GROMACS .gro file of N, CA and C in nm:
model
  543
    1MET      N    1   0.516   0.366  -1.423
    1MET     CA    2   0.452   0.323  -1.302
    1MET      C    3   0.504   0.187  -1.260
    2THR      N    4   0.520   0.098  -1.356
    2THR     CA    5   0.571  -0.035  -1.324
    2THR      C    6   0.710  -0.027  -1.263
    3ALA      N    7   0.795   0.060  -1.318
    3ALA     CA    8   0.931   0.072  -1.266
    3ALA      C    9   0.931   0.120  -1.122
    4LEU      N   10   0.841   0.217  -1.091
    4LEU     CA   11   0.835   0.267  -0.955
    4LEU      C   12   0.794   0.156  -0.859
    5LEU      N   13   0.692   0.080  -0.896
    5LEU     CA   14   0.646  -0.026  -0.809
    5LEU      C   15   0.749  -0.137  -0.798
    6ALA      N   16   0.816  -0.167  -0.907
    6ALA     CA   17   0.918  -0.271  -0.902
    6ALA      C   18   1.031  -0.230  -0.810
    7CYS      N   19   1.072  -0.103  -0.817
    7CYS     CA   20   1.180  -0.057  -0.729
    7CYS      C   21   1.135  -0.055  -0.584
    8ALA      N   22   1.009  -0.015  -0.561
    8ALA     CA   23   0.961  -0.011  -0.424
    8ALA      C   24   0.954  -0.150  -0.363
    9SER      N   25   0.926  -0.249  -0.445
    9SER     CA   26   0.911  -0.382  -0.389
    9SER      C   27   1.041  -0.458  -0.376
   10CYS      N   28   1.151  -0.402  -0.428
   10CYS     CA   29   1.276  -0.477  -0.422
   10CYS      C   30   1.376  -0.413  -0.327
   11ALA      N   31   1.328  -0.337  -0.229
   11ALA     CA   32   1.419  -0.267  -0.139
   11ALA      C   33   1.514  -0.359  -0.067
   12GLY      N   34   1.473  -0.482  -0.040
   12GLY     CA   35   1.560  -0.573   0.033
   12GLY      C   36   1.651  -0.655  -0.056
   13GLN      N   37   1.651  -0.631  -0.186
   13GLN     CA   38   1.730  -0.712  -0.277
   13GLN      C   39   1.866  -0.648  -0.302
   14ALA      N   40   1.963  -0.731  -0.332
   14ALA     CA   41   2.099  -0.682  -0.356
   14ALA      C   42   2.108  -0.617  -0.493
   15ASN      N   43   2.194  -0.518  -0.505
   15ASN     CA   44   2.218  -0.455  -0.633
   15ASN      C   45   2.303  -0.546  -0.720
   16VAL      N   46   2.275  -0.543  -0.848
   16VAL     CA   47   2.355  -0.620  -0.943
   16VAL      C   48   2.436  -0.520  -1.023
   17VAL      N   49   2.564  -0.534  -1.020
   17VAL     CA   50   2.653  -0.442  -1.090
   17VAL      C   51   2.707  -0.513  -1.213
   18PRO      N   52   2.691  -0.450  -1.332
   18PRO     CA   53   2.744  -0.515  -1.451
   18PRO      C   54   2.895  -0.527  -1.442
   19SER      N   55   2.948  -0.631  -1.504
   19SER     CA   56   3.092  -0.651  -1.498
   19SER      C   57   3.162  -0.543  -1.579
   20ALA      N   58   3.279  -0.506  -1.533
   20ALA     CA   59   3.359  -0.404  -1.601
   20ALA      C   60   3.487  -0.470  -1.651
   21PRO      N   61   3.547  -0.409  -1.754
   21PRO     CA   62   3.673  -0.467  -1.802
   21PRO      C   63   3.779  -0.460  -1.694
   22ALA      N   64   3.869  -0.557  -1.694
   22ALA     CA   65   3.977  -0.560  -1.596
   22ALA      C   66   4.070  -0.442  -1.619
   23LEU      N   67   4.115  -0.382  -1.509
   23LEU     CA   68   4.206  -0.269  -1.518
   23LEU      C   69   4.349  -0.318  -1.533
   24THR      N   70   4.423  -0.252  -1.619
   24THR     CA   71   4.566  -0.283  -1.631
   24THR      C   72   4.638  -0.215  -1.517
   25SER      N   73   4.765  -0.249  -1.496
   25SER     CA   74   4.838  -0.187  -1.386
   25SER      C   75   4.851  -0.036  -1.407
   26ALA      N   76   4.862   0.011  -1.531
   26ALA     CA   77   4.868   0.155  -1.557
   26ALA      C   78   4.735   0.220  -1.520
   27ALA      N   79   4.626   0.153  -1.553
   27ALA     CA   80   4.494   0.207  -1.521
   27ALA      C   81   4.474   0.211  -1.370
   28VAL      N   82   4.520   0.108  -1.300
   28VAL     CA   83   4.508   0.106  -1.154
   28VAL      C   84   4.586   0.221  -1.095
   29SER      N   85   4.707   0.246  -1.142
   29SER     CA   86   4.787   0.357  -1.092
   29SER      C   87   4.716   0.489  -1.113
   30ALA      N   88   4.652   0.505  -1.230
   30ALA     CA   89   4.582   0.630  -1.258
   30ALA      C   90   4.463   0.647  -1.165
   31VAL      N   91   4.393   0.538  -1.137
   31VAL     CA   92   4.277   0.546  -1.048
   31VAL      C   93   4.321   0.580  -0.907
   32VAL      N   94   4.426   0.517  -0.858
   32VAL     CA   95   4.474   0.542  -0.722
   32VAL      C   96   4.528   0.682  -0.708
   33ALA      N   97   4.595   0.734  -0.812
   33ALA     CA   98   4.659   0.863  -0.804
   33ALA      C   99   4.560   0.978  -0.806
   34SER      N  100   4.444   0.961  -0.869
   34SER     CA  101   4.352   1.073  -0.877
   34SER      C  102   4.256   1.073  -0.759
   35PRO      N  103   4.242   1.191  -0.694
   35PRO     CA  104   4.152   1.198  -0.579
   35PRO      C  105   4.007   1.184  -0.624
   36PRO      N  106   3.924   1.125  -0.539
   36PRO     CA  107   3.784   1.108  -0.577
   36PRO      C  108   3.714   1.243  -0.585
   37PRO      N  109   3.629   1.262  -0.686
   37PRO     CA  110   3.556   1.388  -0.695
   37PRO      C  111   3.453   1.394  -0.582
   38SER      N  112   3.437   1.513  -0.524
   38SER     CA  113   3.342   1.526  -0.415
   38SER      C  114   3.285   1.666  -0.414
   39SER      N  115   3.154   1.674  -0.401
   39SER     CA  116   3.090   1.803  -0.385
   39SER      C  117   3.033   1.813  -0.244
   40GLY      N  118   3.059   1.713  -0.162
   40GLY     CA  119   3.006   1.708  -0.027
   40GLY      C  120   3.111   1.744   0.076
   41ARG      N  121   3.095   1.691   0.193
   41ARG     CA  122   3.186   1.716   0.304
   41ARG      C  123   3.323   1.654   0.274
   42PRO      N  124   3.428   1.708   0.334
   42PRO     CA  125   3.559   1.646   0.318
   42PRO      C  126   3.564   1.503   0.372
   43ASP      N  127   3.479   1.474   0.472
   43ASP     CA  128   3.477   1.341   0.530
   43ASP      C  129   3.361   1.255   0.476
   44GLN      N  130   3.310   1.291   0.358
   44GLN     CA  131   3.197   1.217   0.301
   44GLN      C  132   3.229   1.069   0.282
   45GLN      N  133   3.351   1.039   0.239
   45GLN     CA  134   3.389   0.899   0.221
   45GLN      C  135   3.381   0.821   0.352
   46ARG      N  136   3.425   0.884   0.462
   46ARG     CA  137   3.416   0.817   0.593
   46ARG      C  138   3.271   0.794   0.633
   47LEU      N  139   3.184   0.893   0.606
   47LEU     CA  140   3.042   0.877   0.637
   47LEU      C  141   2.982   0.761   0.556
   48ASP      N  142   3.015   0.757   0.427
   48ASP     CA  143   2.963   0.650   0.341
   48ASP      C  144   3.014   0.513   0.385
   49THR      N  145   3.141   0.506   0.419
   49THR     CA  146   3.200   0.380   0.466
   49THR      C  147   3.136   0.335   0.597
   50ALA      N  148   3.113   0.431   0.688
   50ALA     CA  149   3.047   0.398   0.815
   50ALA      C  150   2.905   0.349   0.790
   51ALA      N  151   2.831   0.416   0.702
   51ALA     CA  152   2.694   0.376   0.671
   51ALA      C  153   2.692   0.234   0.612
   52ASP      N  154   2.785   0.205   0.524
   52ASP     CA  155   2.793   0.070   0.466
   52ASP      C  156   2.821  -0.035   0.574
   53ALA      N  157   2.910  -0.003   0.666
   53ALA     CA  158   2.943  -0.097   0.774
   53ALA      C  159   2.822  -0.122   0.864
   54VAL      N  160   2.748  -0.016   0.895
   54VAL     CA  161   2.628  -0.030   0.979
   54VAL      C  162   2.523  -0.114   0.906
   55SER      N  163   2.506  -0.090   0.776
   55SER     CA  164   2.410  -0.168   0.698
   55SER      C  165   2.445  -0.316   0.697
   56ARG      N  166   2.574  -0.345   0.680
   56ARG     CA  167   2.617  -0.486   0.682
   56ARG      C  168   2.591  -0.548   0.819
   57LEU      N  169   2.622  -0.475   0.925
   57LEU     CA  170   2.595  -0.524   1.060
   57LEU      C  171   2.445  -0.546   1.080
   58GLY      N  172   2.365  -0.452   1.033
   58GLY     CA  173   2.220  -0.464   1.045
   58GLY      C  174   2.166  -0.589   0.980
   59GLY      N  175   2.231  -0.636   0.874
   59GLY     CA  176   2.189  -0.760   0.810
   59GLY      C  177   2.198  -0.880   0.902
   60SER      N  178   2.284  -0.873   1.002
   60SER     CA  179   2.296  -0.981   1.100
   60SER      C  180   2.203  -0.963   1.220
   61TYR      N  181   2.137  -0.849   1.226
   61TYR     CA  182   2.048  -0.817   1.339
   61TYR      C  183   1.913  -0.769   1.286
   62GLN      N  184   1.854  -0.840   1.191
   62GLN     CA  185   1.731  -0.795   1.127
   62GLN      C  186   1.611  -0.789   1.220
   63ALA      N  187   1.616  -0.858   1.332
   63ALA     CA  188   1.506  -0.851   1.428
   63ALA      C  189   1.516  -0.726   1.516
   64VAL      N  190   1.630  -0.653   1.507
   64VAL     CA  191   1.653  -0.535   1.590
   64VAL      C  192   1.676  -0.410   1.505
   65PHE      N  193   1.761  -0.421   1.404
   65PHE     CA  194   1.798  -0.309   1.318
   65PHE      C  195   1.678  -0.265   1.234
   66THR      N  196   1.660  -0.135   1.220
   66THR     CA  197   1.551  -0.082   1.138
   66THR      C  198   1.605  -0.015   1.012
   67GLY      N  199   1.705   0.068   1.026
   67GLY     CA  200   1.760   0.139   0.911
   67GLY      C  201   1.853   0.249   0.957
   68LEU      N  202   1.899   0.328   0.862
   68LEU     CA  203   1.989   0.438   0.896
   68LEU      C  204   1.972   0.551   0.798
   69THR      N  205   2.012   0.668   0.841
   69THR     CA  206   2.023   0.784   0.753
   69THR      C  207   2.159   0.847   0.778
   70VAL      N  208   2.211   0.912   0.677
   70VAL     CA  209   2.336   0.985   0.692
   70VAL      C  210   2.302   1.133   0.702
   71ASP      N  211   2.337   1.193   0.813
   71ASP     CA  212   2.315   1.335   0.836
   71ASP      C  213   2.440   1.407   0.787
   72VAL      N  214   2.439   1.443   0.659
   72VAL     CA  215   2.558   1.504   0.597
   72VAL      C  216   2.593   1.638   0.660
   73PRO      N  217   2.498   1.729   0.681
   73PRO     CA  218   2.536   1.858   0.740
   73PRO      C  219   2.606   1.845   0.875
   74ASP      N  220   2.560   1.751   0.958
   74ASP     CA  221   2.621   1.734   1.090
   74ASP      C  222   2.729   1.627   1.094
   75GLY      N  223   2.755   1.562   0.981
   75GLY     CA  224   2.863   1.464   0.973
   75GLY      C  225   2.845   1.344   1.064
   76ARG      N  226   2.724   1.286   1.065
   76ARG     CA  227   2.700   1.172   1.153
   76ARG      C  228   2.607   1.071   1.084
   77VAL      N  229   2.606   0.952   1.140
   77VAL     CA  230   2.517   0.846   1.093
   77VAL      C  231   2.411   0.826   1.201
   78ILE      N  232   2.285   0.829   1.160
   78ILE     CA  233   2.175   0.808   1.253
   78ILE      C  234   2.125   0.666   1.232
   79VAL      N  235   2.127   0.587   1.339
   79VAL     CA  236   2.091   0.446   1.333
   79VAL      C  237   1.961   0.425   1.409
   80TYR      N  238   1.863   0.365   1.341
   80TYR     CA  239   1.734   0.334   1.402
   80TYR      C  240   1.731   0.185   1.432
   81ARG      N  241   1.693   0.152   1.557
   81ARG     CA  242   1.685   0.013   1.598
   81ARG      C  243   1.590  -0.001   1.714
   82LYS      N  244   1.538  -0.123   1.730
   82LYS     CA  245   1.454  -0.151   1.845
   82LYS      C  246   1.545  -0.154   1.968
   83PRO      N  247   1.508  -0.086   2.074
   83PRO     CA  248   1.597  -0.078   2.191
   83PRO      C  249   1.610  -0.212   2.263
   84GLY      N  250   1.728  -0.231   2.322
   84GLY     CA  251   1.754  -0.346   2.406
   84GLY      C  252   1.760  -0.478   2.334
   85GLY      N  253   1.795  -0.475   2.208
   85GLY     CA  254   1.783  -0.598   2.133
   85GLY      C  255   1.912  -0.669   2.098
   86GLY      N  256   1.929  -0.785   2.155
   86GLY     CA  257   2.022  -0.886   2.113
   86GLY      C  258   2.166  -0.849   2.082
   87GLY      N  259   2.221  -0.752   2.150
   87GLY     CA  260   2.362  -0.722   2.133
   87GLY      C  261   2.397  -0.630   2.016
   88PHE      N  262   2.298  -0.578   1.946
   88PHE     CA  263   2.327  -0.491   1.831
   88PHE      C  264   2.406  -0.368   1.872
   89ASP      N  265   2.364  -0.300   1.980
   89ASP     CA  266   2.432  -0.178   2.022
   89ASP      C  267   2.579  -0.205   2.055
   90ALA      N  268   2.605  -0.316   2.123
   90ALA     CA  269   2.743  -0.351   2.159
   90ALA      C  270   2.824  -0.381   2.033
   91ALA      N  271   2.765  -0.454   1.941
   91ALA     CA  272   2.836  -0.486   1.816
   91ALA      C  273   2.864  -0.359   1.736
   92LEU      N  274   2.770  -0.267   1.737
   92LEU     CA  275   2.787  -0.140   1.667
   92LEU      C  276   2.901  -0.060   1.729
   93ALA      N  277   2.907  -0.059   1.862
   93ALA     CA  278   3.013   0.015   1.932
   93ALA      C  279   3.151  -0.041   1.899
   94HIS      N  280   3.160  -0.170   1.872
   94HIS     CA  281   3.289  -0.233   1.842
   94HIS      C  282   3.334  -0.213   1.698
   95LEU      N  283   3.251  -0.154   1.614
   95LEU     CA  284   3.289  -0.133   1.474
   95LEU      C  285   3.398  -0.027   1.458
   96GLY      N  286   3.408   0.067   1.552
   96GLY     CA  287   3.508   0.172   1.541
   96GLY      C  288   3.491   0.252   1.413
   97LEU      N  289   3.375   0.312   1.394
   97LEU     CA  290   3.340   0.376   1.267
   97LEU      C  291   3.417   0.505   1.238
   98GLY      N  292   3.462   0.574   1.339
   98GLY     CA  293   3.536   0.697   1.315
   98GLY      C  294   3.449   0.817   1.282
   99VAL      N  295   3.318   0.803   1.295
   99VAL     CA  296   3.225   0.914   1.277
   99VAL      C  297   3.123   0.906   1.390
  100PRO      N  298   3.063   1.020   1.427
  100PRO     CA  299   2.960   1.015   1.531
  100PRO      C  300   2.839   0.930   1.487
  101VAL      N  301   2.786   0.853   1.581
  101VAL     CA  302   2.668   0.770   1.556
  101VAL      C  303   2.562   0.809   1.658
  102ASP      N  304   2.444   0.839   1.607
  102ASP     CA  305   2.330   0.874   1.692
  102ASP      C  306   2.232   0.757   1.689
  103LEU      N  307   2.212   0.690   1.803
  103LEU     CA  308   2.119   0.578   1.812
  103LEU      C  309   1.979   0.630   1.844
  104ARG      N  310   1.881   0.584   1.766
  104ARG     CA  311   1.742   0.625   1.789
  104ARG      C  312   1.653   0.502   1.797
  105ASP      N  313   1.561   0.506   1.891
  105ASP     CA  314   1.468   0.395   1.908
  105ASP      C  315   1.368   0.392   1.792
  106ALA      N  316   1.331   0.272   1.754
  106ALA     CA  317   1.233   0.250   1.649
  106ALA      C  318   1.132   0.146   1.697
  107PRO      N  319   1.006   0.161   1.659
  107PRO     CA  320   0.906   0.066   1.706
  107PRO      C  321   0.910  -0.070   1.637
  108ARG      N  322   0.967  -0.075   1.515
  108ARG     CA  323   0.969  -0.201   1.442
  108ARG      C  324   1.105  -0.220   1.375
  109SER      N  325   1.139  -0.344   1.353
  109SER     CA  326   1.266  -0.377   1.287
  109SER      C  327   1.249  -0.380   1.136
  110ILE      N  328   1.362  -0.390   1.068
  110ILE     CA  329   1.361  -0.397   0.922
  110ILE      C  330   1.285  -0.520   0.874
  111SER      N  331   1.296  -0.631   0.945
  111SER     CA  332   1.225  -0.752   0.903
  111SER      C  333   1.074  -0.736   0.921
  112GLU      N  334   1.032  -0.667   1.025
  112GLU     CA  335   0.890  -0.642   1.045
  112GLU      C  336   0.836  -0.548   0.937
  113LEU      N  337   0.911  -0.443   0.905
  113LEU     CA  338   0.868  -0.352   0.800
  113LEU      C  339   0.862  -0.424   0.665
  114ALA      N  340   0.960  -0.509   0.637
  114ALA     CA  341   0.963  -0.582   0.510
  114ALA      C  342   0.845  -0.677   0.499
  115ALA      N  343   0.807  -0.742   0.608
  115ALA     CA  344   0.693  -0.834   0.604
  115ALA      C  345   0.564  -0.758   0.571
  116THR      N  346   0.547  -0.642   0.632
  116THR     CA  347   0.428  -0.560   0.602
  116THR      C  348   0.435  -0.510   0.458
  117ARG      N  349   0.552  -0.462   0.416
  117ARG     CA  350   0.566  -0.413   0.278
  117ARG      C  351   0.529  -0.522   0.180
  118ASN      N  352   0.577  -0.643   0.200
  118ASN     CA  353   0.548  -0.753   0.108
  118ASN      C  354   0.399  -0.785   0.103
  119ARG      N  355   0.332  -0.777   0.216
  119ARG     CA  356   0.188  -0.802   0.219
  119ARG      C  357   0.111  -0.691   0.146
  120VAL      N  358   0.156  -0.567   0.158
  120VAL     CA  359   0.091  -0.456   0.086
  120VAL      C  360   0.117  -0.471  -0.064
  121VAL      N  361   0.240  -0.500  -0.102
  121VAL     CA  362   0.274  -0.516  -0.244
  121VAL      C  363   0.188  -0.625  -0.308
  122ALA      N  364   0.158  -0.730  -0.233
  122ALA     CA  365   0.074  -0.839  -0.286
  122ALA      C  366  -0.067  -0.792  -0.320
  123LEU      N  367  -0.109  -0.678  -0.266
  123LEU     CA  368  -0.242  -0.625  -0.295
  123LEU      C  369  -0.248  -0.542  -0.423
  124ILE      N  370  -0.135  -0.508  -0.480
  124ILE     CA  371  -0.132  -0.425  -0.600
  124ILE      C  372  -0.213  -0.494  -0.710
  125GLY      N  373  -0.308  -0.420  -0.764
  125GLY     CA  374  -0.394  -0.473  -0.869
  125GLY      C  375  -0.513  -0.551  -0.816
  126HIS      N  376  -0.527  -0.561  -0.685
  126HIS     CA  377  -0.635  -0.639  -0.625
  126HIS      C  378  -0.722  -0.555  -0.533
  127THR      N  379  -0.734  -0.427  -0.560
  127THR     CA  380  -0.820  -0.339  -0.481
  127THR      C  381  -0.927  -0.282  -0.575
  128SER      N  382  -1.039  -0.236  -0.519
  128SER     CA  383  -1.147  -0.192  -0.607
  128SER      C  384  -1.165  -0.041  -0.615
  129ASP      N  385  -1.172   0.029  -0.503
  129ASP     CA  386  -1.199   0.173  -0.505
  129ASP      C  387  -1.074   0.259  -0.514
  130TYR      N  388  -0.960   0.197  -0.510
  130TYR     CA  389  -0.834   0.271  -0.511
  130TYR      C  390  -0.725   0.184  -0.573
  131GLY      N  391  -0.618   0.248  -0.611
  131GLY     CA  392  -0.502   0.175  -0.662
  131GLY      C  393  -0.380   0.206  -0.578
  132ILE      N  394  -0.298   0.105  -0.554
  132ILE     CA  395  -0.173   0.126  -0.482
  132ILE      C  396  -0.068   0.165  -0.585
  133VAL      N  397  -0.012   0.285  -0.566
  133VAL     CA  398   0.082   0.341  -0.661
  133VAL      C  399   0.226   0.325  -0.614
  134SER      N  400   0.248   0.339  -0.483
  134SER     CA  401   0.384   0.327  -0.429
  134SER      C  402   0.380   0.264  -0.290
  135VAL      N  403   0.486   0.193  -0.260
  135VAL     CA  404   0.500   0.127  -0.130
  135VAL      C  405   0.645   0.144  -0.087
  136GLY      N  406   0.666   0.199   0.032
  136GLY     CA  407   0.803   0.222   0.076
  136GLY      C  408   0.821   0.201   0.225
  137ASP      N  409   0.942   0.157   0.262
  137ASP     CA  410   0.973   0.138   0.403
  137ASP      C  411   1.115   0.179   0.435
  138GLY      N  412   1.173   0.266   0.356
  138GLY     CA  413   1.312   0.304   0.376
  138GLY      C  414   1.334   0.451   0.404
  139SER      N  415   1.235   0.517   0.462
  139SER     CA  416   1.250   0.659   0.490
  139SER      C  417   1.260   0.683   0.641
  140GLU      N  418   1.296   0.803   0.676
  140GLU     CA  419   1.304   0.839   0.817
  140GLU      C  420   1.167   0.825   0.883
  141VAL      N  421   1.059   0.858   0.810
  141VAL     CA  422   0.924   0.842   0.862
  141VAL      C  423   0.897   0.695   0.893
  142SER      N  424   0.934   0.607   0.801
  142SER     CA  425   0.915   0.463   0.822
  142SER      C  426   0.991   0.417   0.946
  143PHE      N  427   1.115   0.463   0.959
  143PHE     CA  428   1.199   0.420   1.071
  143PHE      C  429   1.144   0.469   1.204
  144THR      N  430   1.112   0.599   1.213
  144THR     CA  431   1.072   0.657   1.341
  144THR      C  432   0.932   0.616   1.383
  145ARG      N  433   0.841   0.600   1.287
  145ARG     CA  434   0.702   0.564   1.320
  145ARG      C  435   0.675   0.416   1.305
  146GLY      N  436   0.767   0.342   1.243
  146GLY     CA  437   0.747   0.198   1.226
  146GLY      C  438   0.637   0.165   1.128
  147VAL      N  439   0.628   0.246   1.021
  147VAL     CA  440   0.521   0.227   0.923
  147VAL      C  441   0.576   0.204   0.783
  148VAL      N  442   0.495   0.136   0.703
  148VAL     CA  443   0.519   0.126   0.560
  148VAL      C  444   0.434   0.236   0.497
  149GLU      N  445   0.497   0.318   0.414
  149GLU     CA  446   0.426   0.428   0.351
  149GLU      C  447   0.363   0.379   0.220
  150VAL      N  448   0.231   0.399   0.209
  150VAL     CA  449   0.157   0.353   0.093
  150VAL      C  450   0.096   0.474   0.024
  151GLY      N  451   0.130   0.493  -0.102
  151GLY     CA  452   0.072   0.599  -0.183
  151GLY      C  453  -0.036   0.540  -0.271
  152VAL      N  454  -0.152   0.603  -0.273
  152VAL     CA  455  -0.265   0.550  -0.349
  152VAL      C  456  -0.323   0.655  -0.443
  153SER      N  457  -0.395   0.605  -0.542
  153SER     CA  458  -0.477   0.691  -0.628
  153SER      C  459  -0.621   0.643  -0.612
  154GLY      N  460  -0.715   0.731  -0.644
  154GLY     CA  461  -0.855   0.693  -0.630
  154GLY      C  462  -0.911   0.738  -0.496
  155ASN      N  463  -0.994   0.656  -0.438
  155ASN     CA  464  -1.067   0.689  -0.316
  155ASN      C  465  -0.977   0.674  -0.193
  156LEU      N  466  -0.924   0.787  -0.144
  156LEU     CA  467  -0.833   0.786  -0.030
  156LEU      C  468  -0.901   0.731   0.096
  157ALA      N  469  -1.024   0.775   0.123
  157ALA     CA  470  -1.092   0.729   0.245
  157ALA      C  471  -1.111   0.577   0.243
  158SER      N  472  -1.146   0.523   0.128
  158SER     CA  473  -1.162   0.378   0.115
  158SER      C  474  -1.028   0.306   0.136
  159ALA      N  475  -0.922   0.362   0.076
  159ALA     CA  476  -0.789   0.302   0.090
  159ALA      C  477  -0.745   0.303   0.237
  160GLN      N  478  -0.764   0.415   0.303
  160GLN     CA  479  -0.724   0.424   0.444
  160GLN      C  480  -0.801   0.325   0.529
  161ALA      N  481  -0.931   0.315   0.509
  161ALA     CA  482  -1.012   0.222   0.588
  161ALA      C  483  -0.971   0.078   0.561
  162ASP      N  484  -0.953   0.044   0.433
  162ASP     CA  485  -0.917  -0.094   0.397
  162ASP      C  486  -0.778  -0.131   0.450
  163LEU      N  487  -0.678  -0.048   0.422
  163LEU     CA  488  -0.541  -0.082   0.459
  163LEU      C  489  -0.520  -0.075   0.610
  164ARG      N  490  -0.582   0.019   0.676
  164ARG     CA  491  -0.571   0.024   0.823
  164ARG      C  492  -0.645  -0.093   0.887
  165GLY      N  493  -0.754  -0.136   0.823
  165GLY     CA  494  -0.824  -0.254   0.871
  165GLY      C  495  -0.739  -0.379   0.861
  166ARG      N  496  -0.660  -0.388   0.756
  166ARG     CA  497  -0.573  -0.505   0.735
  166ARG      C  498  -0.444  -0.498   0.817
  167PHE      N  499  -0.385  -0.376   0.827
  167PHE     CA  500  -0.250  -0.363   0.882
  167PHE      C  501  -0.241  -0.276   1.007
  168GLY      N  502  -0.350  -0.217   1.050
  168GLY     CA  503  -0.348  -0.133   1.170
  168GLY      C  504  -0.251  -0.017   1.158
  169ASP      N  505  -0.174   0.003   1.263
  169ASP     CA  506  -0.080   0.117   1.266
  169ASP      C  507   0.051   0.087   1.194
  170ARG      N  508   0.057  -0.022   1.120
  170ARG     CA  509   0.179  -0.057   1.047
  170ARG      C  510   0.189   0.013   0.911
  171VAL      N  511   0.083   0.086   0.871
  171VAL     CA  512   0.085   0.157   0.744
  171VAL      C  513   0.046   0.302   0.762
  172SER      N  514   0.097   0.385   0.674
  172SER     CA  515   0.058   0.524   0.660
  172SER      C  516   0.011   0.539   0.516
  173VAL      N  517  -0.113   0.580   0.498
  173VAL     CA  518  -0.173   0.585   0.364
  173VAL      C  519  -0.198   0.730   0.326
  174SER      N  520  -0.153   0.768   0.206
  174SER     CA  521  -0.174   0.904   0.158
  174SER      C  522  -0.190   0.901   0.006
  175VAL      N  523  -0.233   1.014  -0.049
  175VAL     CA  524  -0.247   1.026  -0.193
  175VAL      C  525  -0.107   1.029  -0.254
  176ALA      N  526  -0.086   0.945  -0.355
  176ALA     CA  527   0.044   0.941  -0.421
  176ALA      C  528   0.055   1.059  -0.516
  177PRO      N  529   0.175   1.117  -0.525
  177PRO     CA  530   0.192   1.224  -0.623
  177PRO      C  531   0.177   1.166  -0.764
  178PRO      N  532   0.129   1.247  -0.856
  178PRO     CA  533   0.110   1.196  -0.993
  178PRO      C  534   0.245   1.156  -1.054
  179LEU      N  535   0.240   1.051  -1.135
  179LEU     CA  536   0.359   1.005  -1.205
  179LEU      C  537   0.369   1.077  -1.339
  180TYR      N  538   0.486   1.121  -1.371
  180TYR     CA  539   0.509   1.188  -1.499
  180TYR      C  540   0.604   1.105  -1.581
  181GLY      N  541   0.592   1.115  -1.710
  181GLY     CA  542   0.689   1.043  -1.791
  181GLY      C  543   0.636   1.004  -1.916
   0.00000   0.00000   0.00000
């Protein structure tokens, strides 16, 4: 349970990659010569590269950018952002991603979702009739509805009344699936 909550609360943090041994020139040649394994689309690497570029751009437009999803079956990147905001669309168009991009309006930006998420996370362990089990803001539901998804255990009606009283339409509260392990 702790790991789930820790991961949910660190969505905005950078990944830490352990250091790897330096590759020799023979090892580099072997890596370059072998094609990357793929069970997805032939253009999966282009989709991933485009998604990474959009994410990096979004970091410079946190008041506008909300998030993205990769639509693998249709080979496109779906970008959620607040409409009409600060040149993001123009900057995105200049990236030359090489894959189709579908722009979708979102009611809140990534920074707004993160602020709500952080306030909800601060309540963990400080509620009486219910417990907060999960907190998330990185799903398509979060992007399209502009909500932080809160999973709870205990009294759902009490949790909904309390959290909606505190956060209004910025949260979606539901029963969390049971944790196994």
